[in-house]
PDB file of C-alpha atoms in Angstrom:
ATOM      1  CA  UNK A  10      23.824  73.389 -18.155  1.00 49.00           C
ATOM      2  CA  UNK A  11      22.212  76.680 -19.227  1.00 53.00           C
ATOM      3  CA  UNK A  12      22.735  79.804 -17.171  1.00 51.00           C
ATOM      4  CA  UNK A  13      20.499  82.774 -16.376  1.00 54.00           C
ATOM      5  CA  UNK A  14      23.104  85.542 -16.579  1.00 51.00           C
ATOM      6  CA  UNK A  15      21.508  88.087 -14.222  1.00 70.00           C
ATOM      7  CA  UNK A  16      21.109  85.625 -11.349  1.00 83.00           C
ATOM      8  CA  UNK A  17      23.830  83.185 -12.284  1.00 89.00           C
ATOM      9  CA  UNK A  18      21.285  80.376 -12.005  1.00 94.00           C
ATOM     10  CA  UNK A  19      22.042  77.199 -13.898  1.00 94.00           C
ATOM     11  CA  UNK A  20      19.376  74.895 -15.321  1.00 96.00           C
ATOM     12  CA  UNK A  21      20.724  71.391 -14.773  1.00 97.00           C
ATOM     13  CA  UNK A  22      20.269  68.165 -16.695  1.00 97.00           C
ATOM     14  CA  UNK A  23      19.364  64.951 -14.920  1.00 97.00           C
ATOM     15  CA  UNK A  24      22.970  63.784 -15.033  1.00 97.00           C
ATOM     16  CA  UNK A  25      24.148  67.086 -13.582  1.00 97.00           C
ATOM     17  CA  UNK A  26      21.446  66.917 -10.912  1.00 97.00           C
ATOM     18  CA  UNK A  27      22.672  63.467  -9.883  1.00 97.00           C
ATOM     19  CA  UNK A  28      26.207  64.829  -9.717  1.00 97.00           C
ATOM     20  CA  UNK A  29      25.076  67.706  -7.517  1.00 97.00           C
ATOM     21  CA  UNK A  30      22.968  65.483  -5.234  1.00 98.00           C
ATOM     22  CA  UNK A  31      25.374  65.699  -2.295  1.00 97.00           C
ATOM     23  CA  UNK A  32      25.486  69.520  -2.418  1.00 97.00           C
ATOM     24  CA  UNK A  33      21.726  69.747  -2.907  1.00 98.00           C
ATOM     25  CA  UNK A  34      21.288  67.265  -0.068  1.00 98.00           C
ATOM     26  CA  UNK A  35      23.276  69.604   2.202  1.00 97.00           C
ATOM     27  CA  UNK A  36      20.968  72.461   1.165  1.00 97.00           C
ATOM     28  CA  UNK A  37      17.882  70.344   1.882  1.00 97.00           C
ATOM     29  CA  UNK A  38      19.214  69.291   5.307  1.00 98.00           C
ATOM     30  CA  UNK A  39      19.959  72.949   6.094  1.00 97.00           C
ATOM     31  CA  UNK A  40      16.388  73.923   5.183  1.00 96.00           C
ATOM     32  CA  UNK A  41      14.868  71.186   7.348  1.00 97.00           C
ATOM     33  CA  UNK A  42      17.239  71.949  10.224  1.00 96.00           C
ATOM     34  CA  UNK A  43      16.129  75.584   9.913  1.00 94.00           C
ATOM     35  CA  UNK A  44      12.489  74.590  10.358  1.00 92.00           C
ATOM     36  CA  UNK A  45      11.319  74.705   6.737  1.00 93.00           C
ATOM     37  CA  UNK A  46       8.370  72.430   6.076  1.00 91.00           C
ATOM     38  CA  UNK A  47       9.495  70.989   2.757  1.00 94.00           C
ATOM     39  CA  UNK A  48       8.315  67.403   3.076  1.00 94.00           C
ATOM     40  CA  UNK A  49      10.903  66.029   5.501  1.00 96.00           C
ATOM     41  CA  UNK A  50      11.173  65.610   9.260  1.00 95.00           C
ATOM     42  CA  UNK A  51      13.948  66.748  11.611  1.00 95.00           C
ATOM     43  CA  UNK A  52      16.906  64.434  11.703  1.00 95.00           C
ATOM     44  CA  UNK A  53      17.042  64.126   7.909  1.00 97.00           C
ATOM     45  CA  UNK A  54      20.460  62.681   7.206  1.00 96.00           C
ATOM     46  CA  UNK A  55      22.720  63.778   4.404  1.00 96.00           C
ATOM     47  CA  UNK A  56      22.575  60.485   2.501  1.00 98.00           C
ATOM     48  CA  UNK A  57      18.766  60.354   2.494  1.00 98.00           C
ATOM     49  CA  UNK A  58      18.626  63.972   1.315  1.00 98.00           C
ATOM     50  CA  UNK A  59      21.146  63.316  -1.471  1.00 98.00           C
ATOM     51  CA  UNK A  60      19.245  60.177  -2.495  1.00 98.00           C
ATOM     52  CA  UNK A  61      16.031  62.222  -2.773  1.00 98.00           C
ATOM     53  CA  UNK A  62      17.760  64.549  -5.273  1.00 98.00           C
ATOM     54  CA  UNK A  63      19.304  61.627  -7.219  1.00 98.00           C
ATOM     55  CA  UNK A  64      15.817  60.150  -7.563  1.00 97.00           C
ATOM     56  CA  UNK A  65      14.672  63.377  -9.306  1.00 97.00           C
ATOM     57  CA  UNK A  66      17.279  63.036 -12.094  1.00 97.00           C
ATOM     58  CA  UNK A  67      15.103  60.740 -14.214  1.00 97.00           C
ATOM     59  CA  UNK A  68      12.209  63.229 -14.013  1.00 97.00           C
ATOM     60  CA  UNK A  69      14.485  66.019 -15.257  1.00 98.00           C
ATOM     61  CA  UNK A  70      15.777  63.892 -18.140  1.00 97.00           C
ATOM     62  CA  UNK A  71      12.220  62.869 -19.071  1.00 96.00           C
ATOM     63  CA  UNK A  72      11.001  66.482 -19.085  1.00 95.00           C
ATOM     64  CA  UNK A  73       8.735  65.939 -16.068  1.00 96.00           C
ATOM     65  CA  UNK A  74      10.760  68.443 -14.025  1.00 97.00           C
ATOM     66  CA  UNK A  75      13.279  71.250 -14.343  1.00 98.00           C
ATOM     67  CA  UNK A  76      15.739  72.352 -11.671  1.00 98.00           C
ATOM     68  CA  UNK A  77      17.864  75.480 -11.364  1.00 98.00           C
ATOM     69  CA  UNK A  78      20.711  76.054  -8.936  1.00 97.00           C
ATOM     70  CA  UNK A  79      22.626  79.119  -7.778  1.00 97.00           C
ATOM     71  CA  UNK A  80      26.173  78.928  -6.470  1.00 95.00           C
ATOM     72  CA  UNK A  81      28.093  81.305  -4.228  1.00 92.00           C
ATOM     73  CA  UNK A  82      31.460  80.760  -2.652  1.00 89.00           C
ATOM     74  CA  UNK A  83      31.899  77.500  -4.535  1.00 89.00           C
ATOM     75  CA  UNK A  84      28.748  75.810  -3.232  1.00 93.00           C
ATOM     76  CA  UNK A  85      25.076  75.541  -4.082  1.00 96.00           C
ATOM     77  CA  UNK A  86      23.236  78.186  -2.044  1.00 97.00           C
ATOM     78  CA  UNK A  87      19.801  78.086  -3.688  1.00 97.00           C
ATOM     79  CA  UNK A  88      17.564  76.007  -5.896  1.00 98.00           C
ATOM     80  CA  UNK A  89      14.079  75.919  -7.348  1.00 98.00           C
ATOM     81  CA  UNK A  90      12.266  73.301  -9.409  1.00 98.00           C
ATOM     82  CA  UNK A  91       9.182  73.017 -11.553  1.00 98.00           C
ATOM     83  CA  UNK A  92       7.255  69.742 -11.746  1.00 98.00           C
ATOM     84  CA  UNK A  93       5.229  69.228 -14.911  1.00 97.00           C
ATOM     85  CA  UNK A  94       2.144  66.971 -14.859  1.00 95.00           C
ATOM     86  CA  UNK A  95       1.954  64.185 -17.409  1.00 90.00           C
ATOM     87  CA  UNK A  96      -1.820  64.390 -17.946  1.00 92.00           C
ATOM     88  CA  UNK A  97      -2.876  65.634 -21.386  1.00 92.00           C
ATOM     89  CA  UNK A  98      -5.360  68.101 -19.882  1.00 94.00           C
ATOM     90  CA  UNK A  99      -2.762  69.579 -17.527  1.00 94.00           C
ATOM     91  CA  UNK A 100       0.109  70.495 -19.839  1.00 92.00           C
ATOM     92  CA  UNK A 101      -0.592  74.200 -19.305  1.00 96.00           C
ATOM     93  CA  UNK A 102       0.346  74.074 -15.628  1.00 97.00           C
ATOM     94  CA  UNK A 103       3.257  73.204 -13.355  1.00 98.00           C
ATOM     95  CA  UNK A 104       3.969  73.023  -9.660  1.00 98.00           C
ATOM     96  CA  UNK A 105       6.709  75.100  -8.084  1.00 98.00           C
ATOM     97  CA  UNK A 106       8.649  72.830  -5.731  1.00 96.00           C
ATOM     98  CA  UNK A 107      11.686  72.952  -3.466  1.00 96.00           C
ATOM     99  CA  UNK A 108      12.468  76.653  -3.480  1.00 97.00           C
ATOM    100  CA  UNK A 109      15.390  76.475  -1.043  1.00 97.00           C
ATOM    101  CA  UNK A 110      17.945  79.069   0.040  1.00 97.00           C
ATOM    102  CA  UNK A 111      20.728  78.204   2.460  1.00 96.00           C
ATOM    103  CA  UNK A 112      20.259  79.968   5.799  1.00 94.00           C
ATOM    104  CA  UNK A 113      23.609  81.751   5.391  1.00 93.00           C
ATOM    105  CA  UNK A 114      22.454  83.227   2.058  1.00 93.00           C
ATOM    106  CA  UNK A 115      19.017  84.420   3.176  1.00 91.00           C
ATOM    107  CA  UNK A 116      17.924  88.028   3.408  1.00 90.00           C
ATOM    108  CA  UNK A 117      19.590  89.080   0.144  1.00 91.00           C
ATOM    109  CA  UNK A 118      16.715  88.503  -2.267  1.00 93.00           C
ATOM    110  CA  UNK A 119      17.868  85.125  -3.605  1.00 95.00           C
ATOM    111  CA  UNK A 120      14.556  83.395  -2.858  1.00 95.00           C
ATOM    112  CA  UNK A 121      12.604  86.127  -4.624  1.00 96.00           C
ATOM    113  CA  UNK A 122      15.011  86.014  -7.584  1.00 96.00           C
ATOM    114  CA  UNK A 123      14.651  82.221  -7.868  1.00 97.00           C
ATOM    115  CA  UNK A 124      10.879  82.599  -7.710  1.00 97.00           C
ATOM    116  CA  UNK A 125      10.929  85.155 -10.549  1.00 96.00           C
ATOM    117  CA  UNK A 126      13.230  82.882 -12.559  1.00 97.00           C
ATOM    118  CA  UNK A 127      10.869  79.912 -12.185  1.00 97.00           C
ATOM    119  CA  UNK A 128       7.892  82.066 -13.177  1.00 97.00           C
ATOM    120  CA  UNK A 129       9.708  83.369 -16.273  1.00 96.00           C
ATOM    121  CA  UNK A 130      10.961  79.928 -17.298  1.00 95.00           C
ATOM    122  CA  UNK A 131       7.482  78.483 -16.877  1.00 97.00           C
ATOM    123  CA  UNK A 132       6.022  81.183 -19.124  1.00 96.00           C
ATOM    124  CA  UNK A 133       8.803  80.590 -21.670  1.00 95.00           C
ATOM    125  CA  UNK A 134       7.874  76.886 -21.678  1.00 94.00           C
ATOM    126  CA  UNK A 135       4.220  77.719 -22.384  1.00 95.00           C
ATOM    127  CA  UNK A 136       3.046  77.097 -18.821  1.00 97.00           C
ATOM    128  CA  UNK A 137       0.244  79.522 -18.032  1.00 97.00           C
ATOM    129  CA  UNK A 138      -0.584  78.420 -14.482  1.00 98.00           C
ATOM    130  CA  UNK A 139       1.706  77.722 -11.549  1.00 98.00           C
ATOM    131  CA  UNK A 140       0.675  76.089  -8.276  1.00 98.00           C
ATOM    132  CA  UNK A 141       2.419  75.664  -4.944  1.00 98.00           C
ATOM    133  CA  UNK A 142       1.792  74.914  -1.310  1.00 97.00           C
ATOM    134  CA  UNK A 143       3.625  76.041   1.797  1.00 97.00           C
ATOM    135  CA  UNK A 144       3.193  76.063   5.535  1.00 97.00           C
ATOM    136  CA  UNK A 145       0.703  78.754   6.542  1.00 97.00           C
ATOM    137  CA  UNK A 146       2.283  81.491   8.626  1.00 95.00           C
ATOM    138  CA  UNK A 147       5.804  80.722   7.403  1.00 95.00           C
ATOM    139  CA  UNK A 148       8.279  83.179   5.870  1.00 93.00           C
ATOM    140  CA  UNK A 149       7.721  81.365   2.567  1.00 95.00           C
ATOM    141  CA  UNK A 150       4.024  82.245   2.692  1.00 96.00           C
ATOM    142  CA  UNK A 151       4.952  85.918   3.094  1.00 95.00           C
ATOM    143  CA  UNK A 152       7.251  85.675   0.069  1.00 96.00           C
ATOM    144  CA  UNK A 153       4.502  84.257  -2.154  1.00 97.00           C
ATOM    145  CA  UNK A 154       1.967  86.804  -0.898  1.00 96.00           C
ATOM    146  CA  UNK A 155       4.317  89.689  -1.640  1.00 96.00           C
ATOM    147  CA  UNK A 156       5.265  88.265  -5.058  1.00 97.00           C
ATOM    148  CA  UNK A 157       1.708  88.457  -6.344  1.00 97.00           C
ATOM    149  CA  UNK A 158       0.632  84.848  -5.901  1.00 98.00           C
ATOM    150  CA  UNK A 159      -3.068  84.286  -5.155  1.00 98.00           C
ATOM    151  CA  UNK A 160      -3.907  82.322  -2.049  1.00 97.00           C
ATOM    152  CA  UNK A 161      -6.557  79.680  -2.693  1.00 97.00           C
ATOM    153  CA  UNK A 162      -7.052  78.742   0.910  1.00 97.00           C
ATOM    154  CA  UNK A 163      -5.642  76.902   3.879  1.00 98.00           C
ATOM    155  CA  UNK A 164      -6.063  73.254   4.851  1.00 98.00           C
ATOM    156  CA  UNK A 165      -5.656  72.681   8.599  1.00 98.00           C
ATOM    157  CA  UNK A 166      -3.327  69.887   9.703  1.00 96.00           C
ATOM    158  CA  UNK A 167      -2.296  69.165   6.117  1.00 97.00           C
ATOM    159  CA  UNK A 168       1.409  68.454   6.642  1.00 96.00           C
ATOM    160  CA  UNK A 169       3.803  67.847   9.488  1.00 95.00           C
ATOM    161  CA  UNK A 170       6.527  70.399  10.146  1.00 94.00           C
ATOM    162  CA  UNK A 171      10.087  69.126  10.720  1.00 95.00           C
ATOM    163  CA  UNK A 172       9.289  68.512  14.402  1.00 94.00           C
ATOM    164  CA  UNK A 173       6.368  66.281  13.384  1.00 95.00           C
ATOM    165  CA  UNK A 174       3.556  68.639  14.458  1.00 95.00           C
ATOM    166  CA  UNK A 175       0.670  68.916  12.028  1.00 97.00           C
ATOM    167  CA  UNK A 176       0.449  72.430  10.582  1.00 97.00           C
ATOM    168  CA  UNK A 177      -1.891  74.193   8.182  1.00 98.00           C
ATOM    169  CA  UNK A 178      -0.869  74.432   4.539  1.00 98.00           C
ATOM    170  CA  UNK A 179      -1.610  77.447   2.333  1.00 98.00           C
ATOM    171  CA  UNK A 180      -2.213  76.765  -1.367  1.00 98.00           C
ATOM    172  CA  UNK A 181      -1.362  79.375  -4.005  1.00 98.00           C
ATOM    173  CA  UNK A 182      -1.540  79.869  -7.758  1.00 98.00           C
ATOM    174  CA  UNK A 183      -0.161  82.372 -10.228  1.00 98.00           C
ATOM    175  CA  UNK A 184      -0.989  82.925 -13.869  1.00 97.00           C
ATOM    176  CA  UNK A 185       2.200  83.458 -15.848  1.00 94.00           C
ATOM    177  CA  UNK A 186       0.828  84.970 -19.030  1.00 81.00           C
ATOM    178  CA  UNK A 187       2.843  82.347 -20.933  1.00 63.00           C
TER     179      UNK A 187
END
């Protein structure tokens, strides 16, 4: 596990990710219960959320993904991941995925700090282009707007929110200078 000293973020290995799956599952359930549109519907149970994280461990070990966590009060309170494409013509880009901050830890700049960390780590890895999508009109969209990401556009009815209602998705990119 490597640590970003300013934030206290830890980059985890696949084995460590699997070991943290229950804690990360709690964070994912909290996000969905709080209305975040992060690919899951309301009623997500702890075991399914933990299993989703365990299934990512092989991607981390294979270099197809990287995940960072932040702890406070003895528990994981935030995470962010980068997913790297395996296509030869796409090695310069990555997708920012699962930027999650526990509802009790919000409003203190942790999401913005995790975003900056992911951008810096991507640049350090030679990634020059980052992509992401988020629910249009959400607090996450405001974060990306204010952090200098460029909005590509919005696709209506692209993804269901936790309640199952189809919502528009905003797509963003950012050049890292890496």
